[in-house]
Amino acid sequence: MHNPPIPHVDSSDPEIAALIGGEARRQYEKARLIPSENYVSVAVLEASGTVLTNKYSEGYPGRRYYEGQQFIDPLETIARDRAKALFGVDHANVQPYSGTPANLAVYLAFAAPGDTIMGMALPMGGHLSHGWSVSATGKWFRAVQYGVRRDTGRVDLDEVRDLALKEHPKLIFCGGTAIPRTIDFPAFAAIAAEAGAILVADIAHIAGLIAGGAHPSPVGHAGVITTTTHKTLRGPRGAMIMSTAEHASALDRAVFPGLQGGPHNHTTAAIAVALHEAARPEFRDYAHQVVTNAKALAGALAARGYDLVSGGTDNHLILMDLTSSGIGGKPAAKALDRAGIETNYNTVPFDPRKPFDPSGLRLGTPAVTTRGLRAGHMEQIAAWIDEAITAAAKADETVLDRIAGEVRDLMSAFPAPGWTR
Ligand code: DSN
């Protein structure tokens, strides 16, 4: 059952309780390989489900528009201080509701509608909110987009520099959602300085790796850093903006009153708890194990003949290009889900197929590493992925159901925060 228990939901709303319980069991039984997901600790879950959700706190500690902030003010101050200490930044705002609102606040702080901004194109590994055409950021700003090289699958820094010097963007975003390689923050910083742009490092995917010392930090290179809190950082769904002192007040004004109303105080508390956990030595071990596991999984998939964008990974994320496997990313992801292995279909760079039926599969190791899986288990997971993709190409559902049972057996040996038998 769900942990912490939910007896009051059980008795007052059994329909919703059953769905929550079902999701807790699903998360326990599956090998969850979506690289932007994780398992938060029971402490983070407890903090998320508190009376803090009852309170309005528009403003910032010491400057609120509602009375009764005796406990909220110190709580938000602790969350901000923990973020500053963990990442080594001058300033942290913990109020953005999630990653896209955090990025929108950066636009509001430093750009006006119609201004030129620059980011990585979504199909190349970037994020919608870095100026992709269907996003408000692509509609309201003049977005120029960079990509990766066709031959290496890696960011082409020469292209980034040429584009930045030609287009003079106000903001340059680095980071994204499907980047399997180390982000070269010093190189981006040099380009931004030359072009007169503010560099924004969106570290949503790799924040936990940075906190744990398993990926270089953008601090000292990017004036503004945005992140969600729920991916490798292993906190609740939320976001933060961090910056140099110079940009602090513009960013704070953009979040509130520019973009948002009252902060979600229960989320702020859970972020504080997660940041406390991320400052512990065990979290460093976790971050490095995530990368070790991802490299092991990538190696095992490559050994089975799969094409990996950029040839492998430096971080938590692997992007498989299934073009030569005779199956699209979507049917492969659906078959894997039936086989107990959760991934997501994804475009690959230069994908000839549509985003809703793309050629790629995106997977990663943050969640299974939290469960306790180690590099040795990645060989077995790669074998299951291979078998399931082969079975899916032949529409053999018996094989998928057999694998699901084997995955369940493996995962049942590893406790999942959020579930107790
Ligand atoms: N949904 C996030 C991810 O999965 O990477 C991006 O918004």
Short mmCIF file of C-alpha atoms and ligand atoms in Angstrom, two decimals:
data_model
loop_
_atom_site.label_atom_id
_atom_site.label_comp_id
_atom_site.label_asym_id
_atom_site.label_seq_id
_atom_site.Cartn_x
_atom_site.Cartn_y
_atom_site.Cartn_z
CA MET A 1 0.00 0.00 0.00
CA HIS A 2 0.92 3.65 -0.32
CA ASN A 3 3.54 4.83 2.18
CA PRO A 4 2.75 7.06 4.06
CA PRO A 5 -0.65 5.40 4.44
CA ILE A 6 -3.74 7.29 3.24
CA PRO A 7 -6.53 5.90 5.48
CA HIS A 8 -8.65 9.04 5.27
CA VAL A 9 -8.63 9.07 1.48
CA ASP A 10 -9.40 5.35 1.67
CA SER A 11 -12.52 5.92 3.72
CA SER A 12 -13.74 9.21 2.23
CA ASP A 13 -12.89 8.68 -1.43
CA PRO A 14 -12.12 5.03 -2.18
CA GLU A 15 -12.16 5.63 -5.93
CA ILE A 16 -9.24 8.07 -5.73
CA ALA A 17 -7.52 6.00 -3.02
CA ALA A 18 -7.58 2.98 -5.32
CA LEU A 19 -5.91 4.97 -8.10
CA ILE A 20 -3.22 6.31 -5.76
CA GLY A 21 -2.59 2.80 -4.45
CA GLY A 22 -2.48 1.42 -7.96
CA GLU A 23 0.12 3.98 -8.99
CA ALA A 24 2.23 3.22 -5.90
CA ARG A 25 2.19 -0.48 -6.77
CA ARG A 26 2.96 0.24 -10.42
CA GLN A 27 5.98 2.31 -9.41
CA TYR A 28 7.11 -0.55 -7.16
CA GLU A 29 6.75 -3.30 -9.77
CA LYS A 30 8.22 -1.62 -12.83
CA ALA A 31 11.74 -0.82 -13.89
CA ARG A 32 11.22 2.90 -14.31
CA LEU A 33 13.68 4.22 -16.87
CA ILE A 34 12.16 7.59 -17.82
CA PRO A 35 15.21 9.82 -17.23
CA SER A 36 13.23 12.77 -15.85
CA GLU A 37 11.53 10.71 -13.14
CA ASN A 38 12.60 9.41 -9.76
CA TYR A 39 11.33 8.19 -6.37
CA VAL A 40 11.26 10.86 -3.66
CA SER A 41 11.93 9.79 -0.08
CA VAL A 42 9.10 9.20 2.35
CA ALA A 43 10.26 12.36 4.17
CA VAL A 44 9.72 14.38 0.98
CA LEU A 45 6.31 12.75 0.51
CA GLU A 46 5.35 13.60 4.08
CA ALA A 47 6.43 17.23 3.72
CA SER A 48 4.42 17.49 0.47
CA GLY A 49 1.23 16.36 2.17
CA THR A 50 1.00 18.88 5.00
CA VAL A 51 -1.16 21.80 6.21
CA LEU A 52 1.25 24.12 4.44
CA THR A 53 -1.03 23.70 1.43
CA ASN A 54 -3.64 25.76 3.32
CA LYS A 55 -1.58 28.93 3.44
CA TYR A 56 -1.26 31.90 1.09
CA SER A 57 2.14 33.65 1.12
CA GLU A 58 2.34 35.99 -1.87
CA GLY A 59 5.62 37.86 -1.67
CA TYR A 60 8.91 36.79 -0.13
CA PRO A 61 10.09 36.18 3.46
CA GLY A 62 9.68 39.40 5.44
CA ARG A 63 7.62 41.06 2.65
CA ARG A 64 4.31 39.24 2.32
CA TYR A 65 0.83 40.36 1.36
CA TYR A 66 -0.86 38.03 3.88
CA GLU A 67 -0.49 37.76 7.65
CA GLY A 68 0.32 34.57 9.52
CA GLN A 69 3.75 33.84 8.02
CA GLN A 70 5.48 32.95 11.33
CA PHE A 71 6.35 29.49 10.11
CA ILE A 72 6.32 29.97 6.34
CA ASP A 73 8.95 32.72 6.31
CA PRO A 74 11.64 30.67 8.07
CA LEU A 75 10.70 27.64 6.00
CA GLU A 76 11.17 29.43 2.67
CA THR A 77 14.38 31.07 3.97
CA ILE A 78 15.77 27.64 4.90
CA ALA A 79 14.88 26.27 1.45
CA ARG A 80 16.61 29.20 -0.26
CA ASP A 81 19.68 28.93 1.98
CA ARG A 82 19.95 25.19 1.36
CA ALA A 83 19.80 25.74 -2.40
CA LYS A 84 22.47 28.44 -2.17
CA ALA A 85 24.74 26.24 -0.08
CA LEU A 86 24.26 23.09 -2.16
CA PHE A 87 24.93 24.74 -5.51
CA GLY A 88 27.24 27.53 -4.32
CA VAL A 89 25.16 30.38 -5.75
CA ASP A 90 24.50 33.94 -4.53
CA HIS A 91 20.75 33.77 -4.88
CA ALA A 92 17.96 31.20 -5.08
CA ASN A 93 14.24 31.57 -5.70
CA VAL A 94 12.32 28.40 -4.77
CA GLN A 95 8.84 29.54 -5.79
CA PRO A 96 8.49 28.63 -9.51
CA TYR A 97 5.76 26.03 -9.92
CA SER A 98 7.77 23.97 -12.39
CA GLY A 99 10.42 24.15 -15.12
CA THR A 100 8.53 26.04 -17.80
CA PRO A 101 7.27 28.72 -15.36
CA ALA A 102 10.86 29.09 -14.10
CA ASN A 103 12.08 29.66 -17.64
CA LEU A 104 9.19 32.04 -18.40
CA ALA A 105 10.27 34.11 -15.40
CA VAL A 106 13.74 34.41 -16.93
CA TYR A 107 12.24 35.74 -20.18
CA LEU A 108 10.07 38.17 -18.23
CA ALA A 109 13.09 39.41 -16.27
CA PHE A 110 15.42 40.03 -19.20
CA ALA A 111 13.58 40.17 -22.53
CA ALA A 112 10.58 41.86 -24.13
CA PRO A 113 8.18 40.26 -26.63
CA GLY A 114 9.80 40.17 -30.06
CA ASP A 115 13.34 40.12 -28.70
CA THR A 116 15.75 37.54 -30.04
CA ILE A 117 16.50 34.60 -27.79
CA MET A 118 18.45 31.43 -28.51
CA GLY A 119 18.14 27.84 -27.36
CA MET A 120 18.58 24.26 -28.45
CA ALA A 121 15.87 23.02 -30.82
CA LEU A 122 13.45 20.59 -29.19
CA PRO A 123 14.06 17.73 -31.67
CA MET A 124 17.80 18.13 -31.10
CA GLY A 125 17.46 17.63 -27.35
CA GLY A 126 16.36 21.07 -26.15
CA HIS A 127 13.21 21.99 -24.24
CA LEU A 128 9.92 23.48 -25.43
CA SER A 129 10.51 26.55 -23.29
CA HIS A 130 13.86 27.31 -24.95
CA GLY A 131 12.07 28.91 -27.91
CA TRP A 132 10.44 25.99 -29.73
CA SER A 133 7.76 27.19 -32.15
CA VAL A 134 4.67 25.72 -30.46
CA SER A 135 5.64 27.13 -27.04
CA ALA A 136 4.76 30.65 -25.90
CA THR A 137 8.52 31.22 -25.89
CA GLY A 138 8.66 30.51 -29.63
CA LYS A 139 5.55 32.56 -30.37
CA TRP A 140 6.32 35.65 -28.27
CA PHE A 141 10.06 35.90 -28.93
CA ARG A 142 12.18 35.72 -32.04
CA ALA A 143 13.76 32.37 -31.31
CA VAL A 144 16.85 31.12 -33.07
CA GLN A 145 17.71 27.50 -32.46
CA TYR A 146 20.90 25.49 -32.50
CA GLY A 147 21.30 21.74 -32.76
CA VAL A 148 23.78 18.91 -32.82
CA ARG A 149 26.12 17.71 -35.52
CA ARG A 150 24.72 14.94 -37.71
CA ASP A 151 27.97 12.97 -37.54
CA THR A 152 28.58 13.16 -33.78
CA GLY A 153 25.16 13.79 -32.23
CA ARG A 154 26.84 16.43 -30.06
CA VAL A 155 26.22 20.16 -29.74
CA ASP A 156 28.06 22.03 -32.45
CA LEU A 157 29.66 24.89 -30.50
CA ASP A 158 30.92 26.50 -33.71
CA GLU A 159 27.33 26.68 -34.93
CA VAL A 160 26.23 28.10 -31.57
CA ARG A 161 28.92 30.78 -31.74
CA ASP A 162 28.22 31.72 -35.38
CA LEU A 163 24.49 31.96 -34.69
CA ALA A 164 24.96 33.98 -31.49
CA LEU A 165 27.31 36.47 -33.16
CA LYS A 166 24.98 36.82 -36.14
CA GLU A 167 21.68 37.09 -34.25
CA HIS A 168 22.68 38.88 -31.01
CA PRO A 169 20.19 37.13 -28.70
CA LYS A 170 19.37 38.64 -25.32
CA LEU A 171 19.38 35.18 -23.75
CA ILE A 172 21.18 31.97 -24.64
CA PHE A 173 19.82 28.77 -23.08
CA CYS A 174 21.99 25.72 -22.68
CA GLY A 175 20.72 22.40 -21.37
CA GLY A 176 17.66 20.45 -22.41
CA THR A 177 15.71 17.23 -22.14
CA ALA A 178 17.51 14.70 -24.32
CA ILE A 179 21.20 15.52 -24.07
CA PRO A 180 23.29 12.44 -23.25
CA ARG A 181 26.59 14.31 -23.07
CA THR A 182 28.32 16.72 -20.68
CA ILE A 183 27.28 20.33 -21.22
CA ASP A 184 30.30 22.56 -21.80
CA PHE A 185 29.29 25.51 -19.62
CA PRO A 186 32.60 27.42 -19.99
CA ALA A 187 32.31 27.28 -23.79
CA PHE A 188 28.70 28.52 -23.70
CA ALA A 189 29.75 31.28 -21.29
CA ALA A 190 32.51 32.45 -23.64
CA ILE A 191 30.03 32.56 -26.54
CA ALA A 192 27.44 34.44 -24.47
CA ALA A 193 30.04 36.97 -23.35
CA GLU A 194 31.19 37.54 -26.93
CA ALA A 195 27.60 37.97 -28.12
CA GLY A 196 26.55 40.19 -25.19
CA ALA A 197 23.89 37.69 -24.05
CA ILE A 198 22.91 36.39 -20.63
CA LEU A 199 23.67 32.68 -20.39
CA VAL A 200 20.87 30.63 -18.85
CA ALA A 201 21.81 27.09 -17.84
CA ASP A 202 18.70 24.93 -17.61
CA ILE A 203 20.00 22.10 -15.45
CA ALA A 204 16.63 20.42 -14.84
CA HIS A 205 17.86 17.00 -15.91
CA ILE A 206 21.28 17.09 -14.31
CA ALA A 207 20.75 19.13 -11.12
CA GLY A 208 21.21 16.07 -8.91
CA LEU A 209 24.35 15.06 -10.79
CA ILE A 210 25.76 18.57 -10.31
CA ALA A 211 24.83 18.60 -6.62
CA GLY A 212 26.51 15.22 -6.24
CA GLY A 213 29.63 16.18 -8.18
CA ALA A 214 28.92 13.86 -11.10
CA HIS A 215 28.58 16.63 -13.72
CA PRO A 216 30.46 19.98 -13.92
CA SER A 217 28.60 22.93 -12.41
CA PRO A 218 27.46 25.99 -14.40
CA VAL A 219 28.15 28.22 -11.37
CA GLY A 220 30.69 30.86 -12.32
CA HIS A 221 29.76 30.46 -15.99
CA ALA A 222 26.00 31.05 -16.27
CA GLY A 223 24.52 34.16 -14.69
CA VAL A 224 21.15 32.44 -14.42
CA ILE A 225 20.45 28.78 -13.64
CA THR A 226 17.01 27.19 -13.75
CA THR A 227 16.08 23.72 -12.63
CA THR A 228 13.18 21.54 -11.77
CA THR A 229 13.48 19.82 -8.42
CA HIS A 230 12.00 16.40 -9.24
CA LYS A 231 14.43 14.75 -11.65
CA THR A 232 17.94 13.68 -10.60
CA LEU A 233 17.65 16.10 -7.65
CA ARG A 234 14.99 13.74 -6.25
CA GLY A 235 12.65 16.33 -4.76
CA PRO A 236 8.95 17.12 -5.24
CA ARG A 237 7.58 18.51 -8.50
CA GLY A 238 8.71 22.12 -8.45
CA ALA A 239 11.50 24.37 -9.64
CA MET A 240 14.13 26.89 -8.62
CA ILE A 241 15.93 29.79 -10.23
CA MET A 242 19.47 30.48 -9.05
CA SER A 243 21.63 33.41 -10.05
CA THR A 244 24.42 35.80 -9.34
CA ALA A 245 23.55 38.66 -6.95
CA GLU A 246 23.36 41.00 -9.95
CA HIS A 247 20.28 39.26 -11.38
CA ALA A 248 18.52 38.43 -8.09
CA SER A 249 15.96 41.20 -7.85
CA ALA A 250 14.95 41.09 -11.53
CA LEU A 251 14.31 37.35 -11.25
CA ASP A 252 12.42 37.64 -7.95
CA ARG A 253 10.17 40.38 -9.39
CA ALA A 254 9.55 38.26 -12.48
CA VAL A 255 8.42 35.23 -10.45
CA PHE A 256 6.24 37.35 -8.16
CA PRO A 257 4.36 39.54 -8.95
CA GLY A 258 5.31 39.12 -12.63
CA LEU A 259 4.20 35.58 -13.29
CA GLN A 260 2.86 33.76 -10.26
CA GLY A 261 0.62 34.27 -7.26
CA GLY A 262 1.06 32.44 -3.97
CA PRO A 263 3.92 29.97 -3.68
CA HIS A 264 3.04 26.33 -3.00
CA ASN A 265 4.34 26.19 0.57
CA HIS A 266 3.95 22.42 0.92
CA THR A 267 6.20 22.06 -2.12
CA THR A 268 8.68 24.57 -0.70
CA ALA A 269 8.91 22.43 2.46
CA ALA A 270 9.44 19.28 0.41
CA ILE A 271 12.12 21.04 -1.68
CA ALA A 272 13.89 22.01 1.57
CA VAL A 273 13.81 18.39 2.75
CA ALA A 274 15.12 17.15 -0.61
CA LEU A 275 17.94 19.72 -0.60
CA HIS A 276 18.90 18.56 2.90
CA GLU A 277 19.06 14.99 1.60
CA ALA A 278 21.07 16.06 -1.45
CA ALA A 279 23.69 17.66 0.79
CA ARG A 280 24.48 14.32 2.45
CA PRO A 281 27.51 12.23 1.45
CA GLU A 282 25.20 9.34 0.37
CA PHE A 283 23.75 11.60 -2.30
CA ARG A 284 27.18 12.00 -3.89
CA ASP A 285 27.41 8.21 -4.08
CA TYR A 286 23.92 8.15 -5.60
CA ALA A 287 24.78 10.72 -8.28
CA HIS A 288 27.93 8.88 -9.33
CA GLN A 289 26.08 5.54 -9.33
CA VAL A 290 23.42 7.01 -11.64
CA VAL A 291 26.14 7.77 -14.19
CA THR A 292 27.90 4.43 -13.69
CA ASN A 293 24.60 2.63 -14.27
CA ALA A 294 23.76 4.70 -17.36
CA LYS A 295 27.16 3.98 -18.88
CA ALA A 296 26.73 0.26 -18.15
CA LEU A 297 23.25 0.25 -19.71
CA ALA A 298 24.45 2.19 -22.75
CA GLY A 299 27.38 -0.20 -23.19
CA ALA A 300 25.12 -3.24 -22.96
CA LEU A 301 22.65 -1.80 -25.50
CA ALA A 302 25.44 -0.80 -27.90
CA ALA A 303 26.91 -4.31 -27.58
CA ARG A 304 23.55 -5.63 -28.79
CA GLY A 305 23.82 -3.45 -31.90
CA TYR A 306 21.56 -0.56 -30.93
CA ASP A 307 22.34 2.93 -32.25
CA LEU A 308 22.71 5.43 -29.44
CA VAL A 309 22.66 9.14 -30.24
CA SER A 310 26.24 10.39 -29.77
CA GLY A 311 27.33 6.76 -29.29
CA GLY A 312 26.69 6.58 -25.54
CA THR A 313 26.29 8.75 -22.48
CA ASP A 314 28.22 10.89 -20.00
CA ASN A 315 25.27 11.38 -17.66
CA HIS A 316 22.00 9.71 -16.63
CA LEU A 317 20.34 9.62 -20.05
CA ILE A 318 20.45 7.43 -23.14
CA LEU A 319 18.74 8.22 -26.45
CA MET A 320 18.25 5.15 -28.65
CA ASP A 321 17.68 5.63 -32.37
CA LEU A 322 15.57 2.65 -33.47
CA THR A 323 15.64 3.52 -37.18
CA SER A 324 17.68 0.41 -38.04
CA SER A 325 15.70 -1.81 -35.64
CA GLY A 326 12.60 -1.84 -37.82
CA ILE A 327 10.28 -0.40 -35.18
CA GLY A 328 9.22 3.11 -34.22
CA GLY A 329 9.88 4.59 -30.79
CA LYS A 330 6.19 4.62 -29.87
CA PRO A 331 5.39 0.92 -30.43
CA ALA A 332 8.71 0.05 -28.79
CA ALA A 333 7.90 2.15 -25.69
CA LYS A 334 4.40 0.64 -25.50
CA ALA A 335 5.79 -2.89 -25.75
CA LEU A 336 8.43 -2.15 -23.12
CA ASP A 337 5.77 -0.76 -20.78
CA ARG A 338 3.82 -4.01 -21.15
CA ALA A 339 7.08 -5.80 -20.36
CA GLY A 340 7.40 -3.80 -17.12
CA ILE A 341 10.05 -1.40 -18.39
CA GLU A 342 8.96 2.23 -18.49
CA THR A 343 10.61 4.53 -21.05
CA ASN A 344 9.35 7.31 -23.30
CA TYR A 345 9.35 7.66 -27.05
CA ASN A 346 11.30 10.66 -28.23
CA THR A 347 12.46 12.36 -31.37
CA VAL A 348 16.09 11.85 -32.31
CA PRO A 349 18.15 14.57 -34.02
CA PHE A 350 17.19 14.89 -37.72
CA ASP A 351 14.24 12.55 -37.11
CA PRO A 352 12.27 12.02 -40.33
CA ARG A 353 9.25 10.88 -38.28
CA LYS A 354 6.68 13.00 -36.43
CA PRO A 355 7.07 13.87 -32.67
CA PHE A 356 4.03 11.75 -31.74
CA ASP A 357 5.46 8.75 -33.60
CA PRO A 358 9.22 9.33 -33.53
CA SER A 359 12.24 7.10 -34.11
CA GLY A 360 13.74 7.25 -30.64
CA LEU A 361 13.43 5.90 -27.15
CA ARG A 362 14.67 7.97 -24.21
CA LEU A 363 15.76 6.17 -21.08
CA GLY A 364 17.85 6.75 -18.00
CA THR A 365 18.88 5.49 -14.62
CA PRO A 366 17.91 8.00 -11.86
CA ALA A 367 14.90 6.03 -10.60
CA VAL A 368 16.31 2.49 -10.76
CA THR A 369 19.47 3.74 -9.04
CA THR A 370 17.34 5.12 -6.19
CA ARG A 371 15.82 1.64 -5.91
CA GLY A 372 19.33 0.23 -5.44
CA LEU A 373 20.11 -1.33 -8.82
CA ARG A 374 23.78 -1.39 -9.72
CA ALA A 375 25.83 -1.67 -12.90
CA GLY A 376 25.56 -5.48 -12.83
CA HIS A 377 21.76 -5.27 -13.22
CA MET A 378 22.04 -3.13 -16.36
CA GLU A 379 23.14 -6.11 -18.47
CA GLN A 380 19.88 -7.88 -17.55
CA ILE A 381 17.81 -4.76 -18.27
CA ALA A 382 19.49 -4.36 -21.67
CA ALA A 383 18.77 -8.03 -22.43
CA TRP A 384 15.08 -7.51 -21.56
CA ILE A 385 14.89 -4.33 -23.66
CA ASP A 386 16.41 -6.16 -26.62
CA GLU A 387 14.10 -9.15 -26.21
CA ALA A 388 11.02 -6.93 -25.81
CA ILE A 389 11.83 -4.80 -28.85
CA THR A 390 12.41 -7.93 -30.93
CA ALA A 391 9.14 -9.44 -29.65
CA ALA A 392 7.28 -6.18 -30.34
CA ALA A 393 8.47 -6.18 -33.94
CA LYS A 394 6.81 -9.64 -34.23
CA ALA A 395 3.77 -8.65 -32.11
CA ASP A 396 4.63 -11.43 -29.64
CA GLU A 397 2.80 -10.42 -26.47
CA THR A 398 3.54 -13.68 -24.62
CA VAL A 399 7.21 -12.74 -24.44
CA LEU A 400 6.33 -9.26 -23.15
CA ASP A 401 4.17 -10.69 -20.38
CA ARG A 402 6.89 -13.17 -19.40
CA ILE A 403 9.46 -10.34 -19.17
CA ALA A 404 7.02 -8.28 -17.06
CA GLY A 405 6.95 -11.12 -14.52
CA GLU A 406 10.74 -11.32 -14.47
CA VAL A 407 11.05 -7.52 -14.04
CA ARG A 408 8.54 -7.66 -11.17
CA ASP A 409 10.60 -10.38 -9.50
CA LEU A 410 13.80 -8.33 -9.79
CA MET A 411 12.24 -5.08 -8.60
CA SER A 412 10.54 -6.75 -5.63
CA ALA A 413 14.01 -7.29 -4.14
CA PHE A 414 14.52 -3.50 -3.95
CA PRO A 415 12.38 -1.33 -1.64
CA ALA A 416 10.51 1.59 -3.21
CA PRO A 417 9.90 4.69 -1.09
CA GLY A 418 6.16 5.28 -1.36
CA TRP A 419 5.13 1.61 -1.16
CA THR A 420 4.95 -0.95 1.61
CA ARG A 421 3.67 -4.48 1.25
N1 DSN B 1 9.01 16.58 -19.14
C1 DSN B 1 10.40 16.91 -19.04
C2 DSN B 1 11.24 15.73 -19.40
O1 DSN B 1 10.70 14.65 -19.36
O2 DSN B 1 12.39 15.85 -19.75
C3 DSN B 1 10.63 18.03 -19.89
O3 DSN B 1 9.61 18.98 -19.75
#
